[in-house]
Coordinates of C-alpha atoms in Angstrom, one line a residue:
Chain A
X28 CA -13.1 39.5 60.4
X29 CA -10.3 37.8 58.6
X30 CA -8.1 40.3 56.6
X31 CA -8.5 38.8 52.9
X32 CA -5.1 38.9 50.2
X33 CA -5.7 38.4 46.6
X34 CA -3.3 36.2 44.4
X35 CA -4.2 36.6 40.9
X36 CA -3.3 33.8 38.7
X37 CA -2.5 34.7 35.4
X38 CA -2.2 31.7 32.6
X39 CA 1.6 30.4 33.4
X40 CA 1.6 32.0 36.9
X41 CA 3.7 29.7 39.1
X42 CA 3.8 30.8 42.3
X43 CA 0.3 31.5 42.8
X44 CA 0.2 28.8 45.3
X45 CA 3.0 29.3 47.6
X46 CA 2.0 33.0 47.6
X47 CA -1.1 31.8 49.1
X48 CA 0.3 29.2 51.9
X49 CA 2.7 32.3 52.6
X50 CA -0.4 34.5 53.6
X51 CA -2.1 31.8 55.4
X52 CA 0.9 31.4 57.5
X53 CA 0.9 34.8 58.0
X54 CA -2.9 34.3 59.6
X55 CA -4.8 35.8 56.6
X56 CA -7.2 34.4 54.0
X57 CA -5.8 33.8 50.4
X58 CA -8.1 34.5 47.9
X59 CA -7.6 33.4 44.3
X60 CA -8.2 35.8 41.7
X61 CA -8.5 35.0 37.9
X62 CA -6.5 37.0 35.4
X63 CA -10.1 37.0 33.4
X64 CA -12.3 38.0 36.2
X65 CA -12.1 42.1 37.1
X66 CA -13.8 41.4 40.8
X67 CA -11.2 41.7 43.4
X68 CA -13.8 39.7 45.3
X69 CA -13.4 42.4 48.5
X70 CA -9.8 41.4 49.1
X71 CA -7.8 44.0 51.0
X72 CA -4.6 43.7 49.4
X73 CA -3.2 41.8 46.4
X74 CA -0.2 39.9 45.4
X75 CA 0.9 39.5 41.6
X76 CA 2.8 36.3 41.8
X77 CA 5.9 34.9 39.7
X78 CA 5.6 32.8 36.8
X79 CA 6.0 33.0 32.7
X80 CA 1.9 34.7 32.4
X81 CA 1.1 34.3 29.1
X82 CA 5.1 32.7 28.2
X83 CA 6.7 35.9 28.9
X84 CA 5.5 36.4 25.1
X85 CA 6.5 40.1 23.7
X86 CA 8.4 41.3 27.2
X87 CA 7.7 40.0 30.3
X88 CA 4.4 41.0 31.9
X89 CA 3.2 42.6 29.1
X90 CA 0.1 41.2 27.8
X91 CA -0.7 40.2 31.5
X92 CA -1.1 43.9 32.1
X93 CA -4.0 44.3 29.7
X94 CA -6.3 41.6 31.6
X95 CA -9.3 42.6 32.8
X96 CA -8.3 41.9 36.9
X97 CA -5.4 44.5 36.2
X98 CA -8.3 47.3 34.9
X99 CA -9.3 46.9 38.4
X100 CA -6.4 46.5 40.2
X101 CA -4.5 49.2 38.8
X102 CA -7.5 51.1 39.6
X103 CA -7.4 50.4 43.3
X104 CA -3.6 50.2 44.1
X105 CA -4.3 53.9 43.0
X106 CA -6.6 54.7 45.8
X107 CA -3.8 53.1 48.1
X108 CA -4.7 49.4 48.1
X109 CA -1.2 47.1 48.7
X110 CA 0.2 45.6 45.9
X111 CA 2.8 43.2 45.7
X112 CA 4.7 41.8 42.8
X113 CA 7.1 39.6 42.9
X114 CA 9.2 38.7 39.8
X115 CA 7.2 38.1 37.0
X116 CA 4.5 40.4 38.9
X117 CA 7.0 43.0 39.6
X118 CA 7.3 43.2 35.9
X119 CA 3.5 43.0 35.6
X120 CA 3.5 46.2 37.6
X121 CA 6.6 48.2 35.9
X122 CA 4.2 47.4 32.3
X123 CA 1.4 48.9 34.2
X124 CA 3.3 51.8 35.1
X125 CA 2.5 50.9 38.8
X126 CA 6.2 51.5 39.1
X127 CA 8.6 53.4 37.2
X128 CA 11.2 51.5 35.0
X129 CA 11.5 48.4 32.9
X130 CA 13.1 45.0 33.6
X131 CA 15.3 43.5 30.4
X132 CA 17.1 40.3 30.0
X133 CA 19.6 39.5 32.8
X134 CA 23.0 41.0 31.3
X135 CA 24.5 37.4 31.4
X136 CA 21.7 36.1 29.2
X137 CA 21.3 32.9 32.1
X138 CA 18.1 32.2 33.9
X139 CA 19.6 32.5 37.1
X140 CA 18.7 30.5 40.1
X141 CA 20.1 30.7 43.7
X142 CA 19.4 32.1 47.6
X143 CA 20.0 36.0 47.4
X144 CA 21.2 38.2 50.2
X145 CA 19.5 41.6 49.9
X146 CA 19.5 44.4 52.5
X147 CA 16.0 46.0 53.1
X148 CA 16.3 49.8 52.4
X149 CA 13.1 51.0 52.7
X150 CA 11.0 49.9 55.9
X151 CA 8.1 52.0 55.9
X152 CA 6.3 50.6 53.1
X153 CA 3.2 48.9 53.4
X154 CA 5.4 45.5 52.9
X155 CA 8.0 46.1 55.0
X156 CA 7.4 47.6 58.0
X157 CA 8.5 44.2 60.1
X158 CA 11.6 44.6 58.7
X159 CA 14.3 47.0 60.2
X160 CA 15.8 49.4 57.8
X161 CA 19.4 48.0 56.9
X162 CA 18.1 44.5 58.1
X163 CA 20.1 41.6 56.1
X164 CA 17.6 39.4 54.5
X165 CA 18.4 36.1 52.3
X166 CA 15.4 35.0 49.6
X167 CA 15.6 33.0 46.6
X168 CA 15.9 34.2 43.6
X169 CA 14.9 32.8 39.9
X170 CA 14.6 34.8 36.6
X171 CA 15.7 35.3 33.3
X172 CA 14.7 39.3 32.9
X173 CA 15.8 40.6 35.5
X174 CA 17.9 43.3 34.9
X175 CA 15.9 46.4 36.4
X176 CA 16.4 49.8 34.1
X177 CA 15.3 53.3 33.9
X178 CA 16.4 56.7 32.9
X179 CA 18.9 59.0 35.2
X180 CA 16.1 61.0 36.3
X181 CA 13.7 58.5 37.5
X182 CA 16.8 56.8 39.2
X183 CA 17.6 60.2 40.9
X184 CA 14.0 60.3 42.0
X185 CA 13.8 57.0 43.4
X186 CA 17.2 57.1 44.9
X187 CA 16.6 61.1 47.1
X188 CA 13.0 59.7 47.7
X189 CA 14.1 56.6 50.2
X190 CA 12.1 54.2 47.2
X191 CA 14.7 51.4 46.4
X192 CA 13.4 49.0 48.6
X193 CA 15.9 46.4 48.4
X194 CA 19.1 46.1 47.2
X195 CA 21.2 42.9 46.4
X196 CA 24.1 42.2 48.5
X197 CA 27.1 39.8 48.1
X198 CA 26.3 35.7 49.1
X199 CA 29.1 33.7 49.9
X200 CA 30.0 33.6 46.1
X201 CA 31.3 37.5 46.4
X202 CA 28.4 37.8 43.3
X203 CA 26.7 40.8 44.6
X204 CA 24.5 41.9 41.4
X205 CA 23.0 38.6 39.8
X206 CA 21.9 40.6 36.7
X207 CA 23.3 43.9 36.1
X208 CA 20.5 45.7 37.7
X209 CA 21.1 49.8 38.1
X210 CA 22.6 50.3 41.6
X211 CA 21.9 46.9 42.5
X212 CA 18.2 47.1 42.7
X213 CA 16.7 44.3 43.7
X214 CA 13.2 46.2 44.6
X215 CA 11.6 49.4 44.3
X216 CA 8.0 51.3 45.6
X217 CA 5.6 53.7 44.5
X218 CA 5.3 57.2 46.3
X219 CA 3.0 56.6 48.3
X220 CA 4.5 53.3 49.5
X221 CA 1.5 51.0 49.0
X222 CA 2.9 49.5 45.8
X223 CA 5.8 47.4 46.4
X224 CA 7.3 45.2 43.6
X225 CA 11.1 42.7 43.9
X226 CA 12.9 40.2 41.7
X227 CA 13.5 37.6 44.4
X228 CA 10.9 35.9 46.2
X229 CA 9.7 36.3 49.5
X230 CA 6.9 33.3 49.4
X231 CA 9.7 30.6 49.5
X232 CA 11.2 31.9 52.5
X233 CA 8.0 31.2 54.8
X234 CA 8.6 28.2 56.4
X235 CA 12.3 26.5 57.9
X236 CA 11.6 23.1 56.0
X237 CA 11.8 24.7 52.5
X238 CA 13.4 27.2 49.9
X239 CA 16.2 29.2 51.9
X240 CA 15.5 27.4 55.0
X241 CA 14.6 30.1 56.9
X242 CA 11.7 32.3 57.0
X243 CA 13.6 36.0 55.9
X244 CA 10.3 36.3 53.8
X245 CA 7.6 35.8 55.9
X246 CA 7.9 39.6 57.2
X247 CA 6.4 40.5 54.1
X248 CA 3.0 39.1 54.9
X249 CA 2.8 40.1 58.7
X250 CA 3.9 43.1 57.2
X251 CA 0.8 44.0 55.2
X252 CA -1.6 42.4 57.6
X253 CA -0.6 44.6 60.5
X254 CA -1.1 47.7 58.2
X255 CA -5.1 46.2 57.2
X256 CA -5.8 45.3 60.6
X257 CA -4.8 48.5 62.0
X258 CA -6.5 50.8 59.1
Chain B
X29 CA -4.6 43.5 2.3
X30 CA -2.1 45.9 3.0
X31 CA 0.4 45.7 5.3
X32 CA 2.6 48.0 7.8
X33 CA 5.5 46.8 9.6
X34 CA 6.7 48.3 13.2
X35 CA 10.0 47.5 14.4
X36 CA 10.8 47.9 17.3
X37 CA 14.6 48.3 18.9
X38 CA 16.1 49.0 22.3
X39 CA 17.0 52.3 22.9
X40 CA 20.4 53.0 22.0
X41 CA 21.6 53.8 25.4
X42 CA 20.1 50.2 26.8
X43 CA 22.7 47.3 26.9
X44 CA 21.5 44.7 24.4
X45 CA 23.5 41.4 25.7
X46 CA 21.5 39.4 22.9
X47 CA 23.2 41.4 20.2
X48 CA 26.5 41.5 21.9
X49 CA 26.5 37.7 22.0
X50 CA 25.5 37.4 18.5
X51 CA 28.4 39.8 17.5
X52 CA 30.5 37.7 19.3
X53 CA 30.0 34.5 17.6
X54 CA 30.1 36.1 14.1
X55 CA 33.7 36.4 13.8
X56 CA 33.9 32.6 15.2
X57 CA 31.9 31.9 12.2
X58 CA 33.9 33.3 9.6
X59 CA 32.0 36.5 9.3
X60 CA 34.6 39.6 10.0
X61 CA 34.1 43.2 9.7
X62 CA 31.1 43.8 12.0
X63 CA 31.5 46.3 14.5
X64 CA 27.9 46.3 16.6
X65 CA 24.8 43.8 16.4
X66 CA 22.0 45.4 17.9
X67 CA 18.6 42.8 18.0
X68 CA 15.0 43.9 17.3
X69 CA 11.5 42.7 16.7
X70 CA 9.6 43.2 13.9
X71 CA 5.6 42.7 13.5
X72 CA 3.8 42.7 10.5
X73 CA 0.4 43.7 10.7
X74 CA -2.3 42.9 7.8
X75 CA -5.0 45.4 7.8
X76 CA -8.5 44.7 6.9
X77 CA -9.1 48.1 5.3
X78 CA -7.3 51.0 3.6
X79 CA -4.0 52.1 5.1
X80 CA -5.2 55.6 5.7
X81 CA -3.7 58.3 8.2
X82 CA -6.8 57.1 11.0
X83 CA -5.4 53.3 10.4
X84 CA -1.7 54.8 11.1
X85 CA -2.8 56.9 13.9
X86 CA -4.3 53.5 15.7
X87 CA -1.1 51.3 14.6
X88 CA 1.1 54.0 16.1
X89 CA -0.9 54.0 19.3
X90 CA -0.8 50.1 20.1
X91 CA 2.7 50.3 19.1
X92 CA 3.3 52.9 21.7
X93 CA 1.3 51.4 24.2
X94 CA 1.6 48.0 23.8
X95 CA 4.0 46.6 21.0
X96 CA 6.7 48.5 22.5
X97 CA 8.1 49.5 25.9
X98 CA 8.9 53.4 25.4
X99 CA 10.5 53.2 28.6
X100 CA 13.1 51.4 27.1
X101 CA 12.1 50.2 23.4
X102 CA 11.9 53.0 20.1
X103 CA 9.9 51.9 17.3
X104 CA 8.7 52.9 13.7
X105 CA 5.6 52.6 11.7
X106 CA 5.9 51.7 8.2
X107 CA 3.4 50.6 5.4
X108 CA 5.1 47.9 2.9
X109 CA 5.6 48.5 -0.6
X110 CA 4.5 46.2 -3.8
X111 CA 1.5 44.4 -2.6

């Protein structure tokens, strides 16, 4: 049987679709999921993809967190279901309290745009495990709010428990944090490492004709699709 | 109808780069003597019904969960005089 991933499209989701070409190269079965429908459809994993949902209106991700797919989502990345948000759906999750923390308004105040080398911290999350820890990894990166925060404690916590997942590194412009980010987290996890959530974007890395022209991103989906094929 | 007003501001421990910029261009402008701009949101809600303590109680728990980010926002609940 096919593994099926979810990609939820939330009104003003824009990278709904090359989420889903990112998992078919990957050899699953995308399966779209509307931000108004709470049946996951029996997908075995989900992806929250990046866009402005709902205009970014009152902080990013936050009135996209009260949609009735998320009742059910949050409900099942619970239980241990993989869960991946990227930008705007990393901020989706940090709303839901999926993940700790909060994401605020890059410290320049630019929407910033460019490839982003990050090194991959953490690879025994359900996202990661085709990645090598302290593997060198180069993905775009797009945002306005993407300044990750969160108190000293929850920091400590992440930092002792292994769950910054990637951290940005210095490109060939010597710019190593592109928005003021605490320790120069670019991505973090949940405990129990089924719940992964980044800034940059992994589904324009897929393929060598486009984004990065590369495919550092790809990983992510082979990634998850090993761990449903194997459960 | 009556109405109550949240604010809500970052926490004063959170770099507000918004505010800093505006304090930046108030001198620019003519406008000295300001030592910190810190920037907000404000909502005004109009309420249906009496502003009694259950009617507070609700406002204060959307605020909490919803109109502001307590991870990183503070906010305060209050009902508006003279209406």
């Amino acid at each position: 049987m096919t593994t099926r991933i979810g990609v939820v499209t939330f009104p003003g989701s824009l990278d709904d679709r090359d989420a889903q070409r990112a998992i078919r190269l990957a050899g699953a079965e995308p399966v779209a999921l509307w931000h108004r429908d709470k049946d996951l459809h029996q997908v075995d994993a989900v992806v929250l993809p990046g866009g402005f949902s709902y205009g970014d209106y009152l902080r990013a991700g936050a009135i996209s967190r009260f949609s009735p797919v998320m009742e059910t989502l949050i409900e099942q990345a619970k239980l241990g279901m993989p869960v991946l948000g990227i930008c705007n759906g990393f901020q989706v999750l940090t709303e839901s309290h999926l993940l700790p923390g909060a994401m605020l308004r890059n410290n320049h105040l630019h929407f910033i745009c460019r490839d982003q080398k990050l090194r991959v911290e953490n690879a025994a999350t359900a996202w990661t495990s085709d990645y090598q820890a302290g593997q060198e990894i180069s993905i775009p990166l797009k945002n306005m709010d993407g300044r990750y925060t969160a108190d000293r404690r929850t920091i400590d916590e992440l930092e002792s428990e292994g769950r910054v997942v990637f951290r940005y590194l210095a490109g060939e412009d010597g710019l190593r944090n592109p928005n003021g980010s605490i320790n120069d987290i670019a991505g973090i996890t949940n405990a129990a490492g089924n719940v992964v959530g980044l800034m940059p974007h992994p589904e324009h890395a897929v393929e060598p004709l486009v984004g990065t022209g590369k495919t550092d991103g790809l990983p992510f989906f082979t990634s998850v699709l090993k761990q449903l094929v194997n459960v | 109808m009556a109405r109550v007003v949240v604010d809500v501001m970052l926490k004063p421990e959170i770099l507000d780069p918004q505010g800093q910029a505006v304090q930046r261009a108030l001198p620019r402008l003519g406008f000295t003597g300001i030592a910190d701009v810190r920037q907000g949101k404000r909502f005004e809600l109009e309420l249906e019904g009496p502003v009694d303590d259950a009617a507070l109680d609700k406002i204060r728990e959307a605020a909490e969960t919803f109109l502001a980010n307590t991870v990183i926002e503070d906010f305060t609940v209050r009902v508006e005089d003279g209406q």
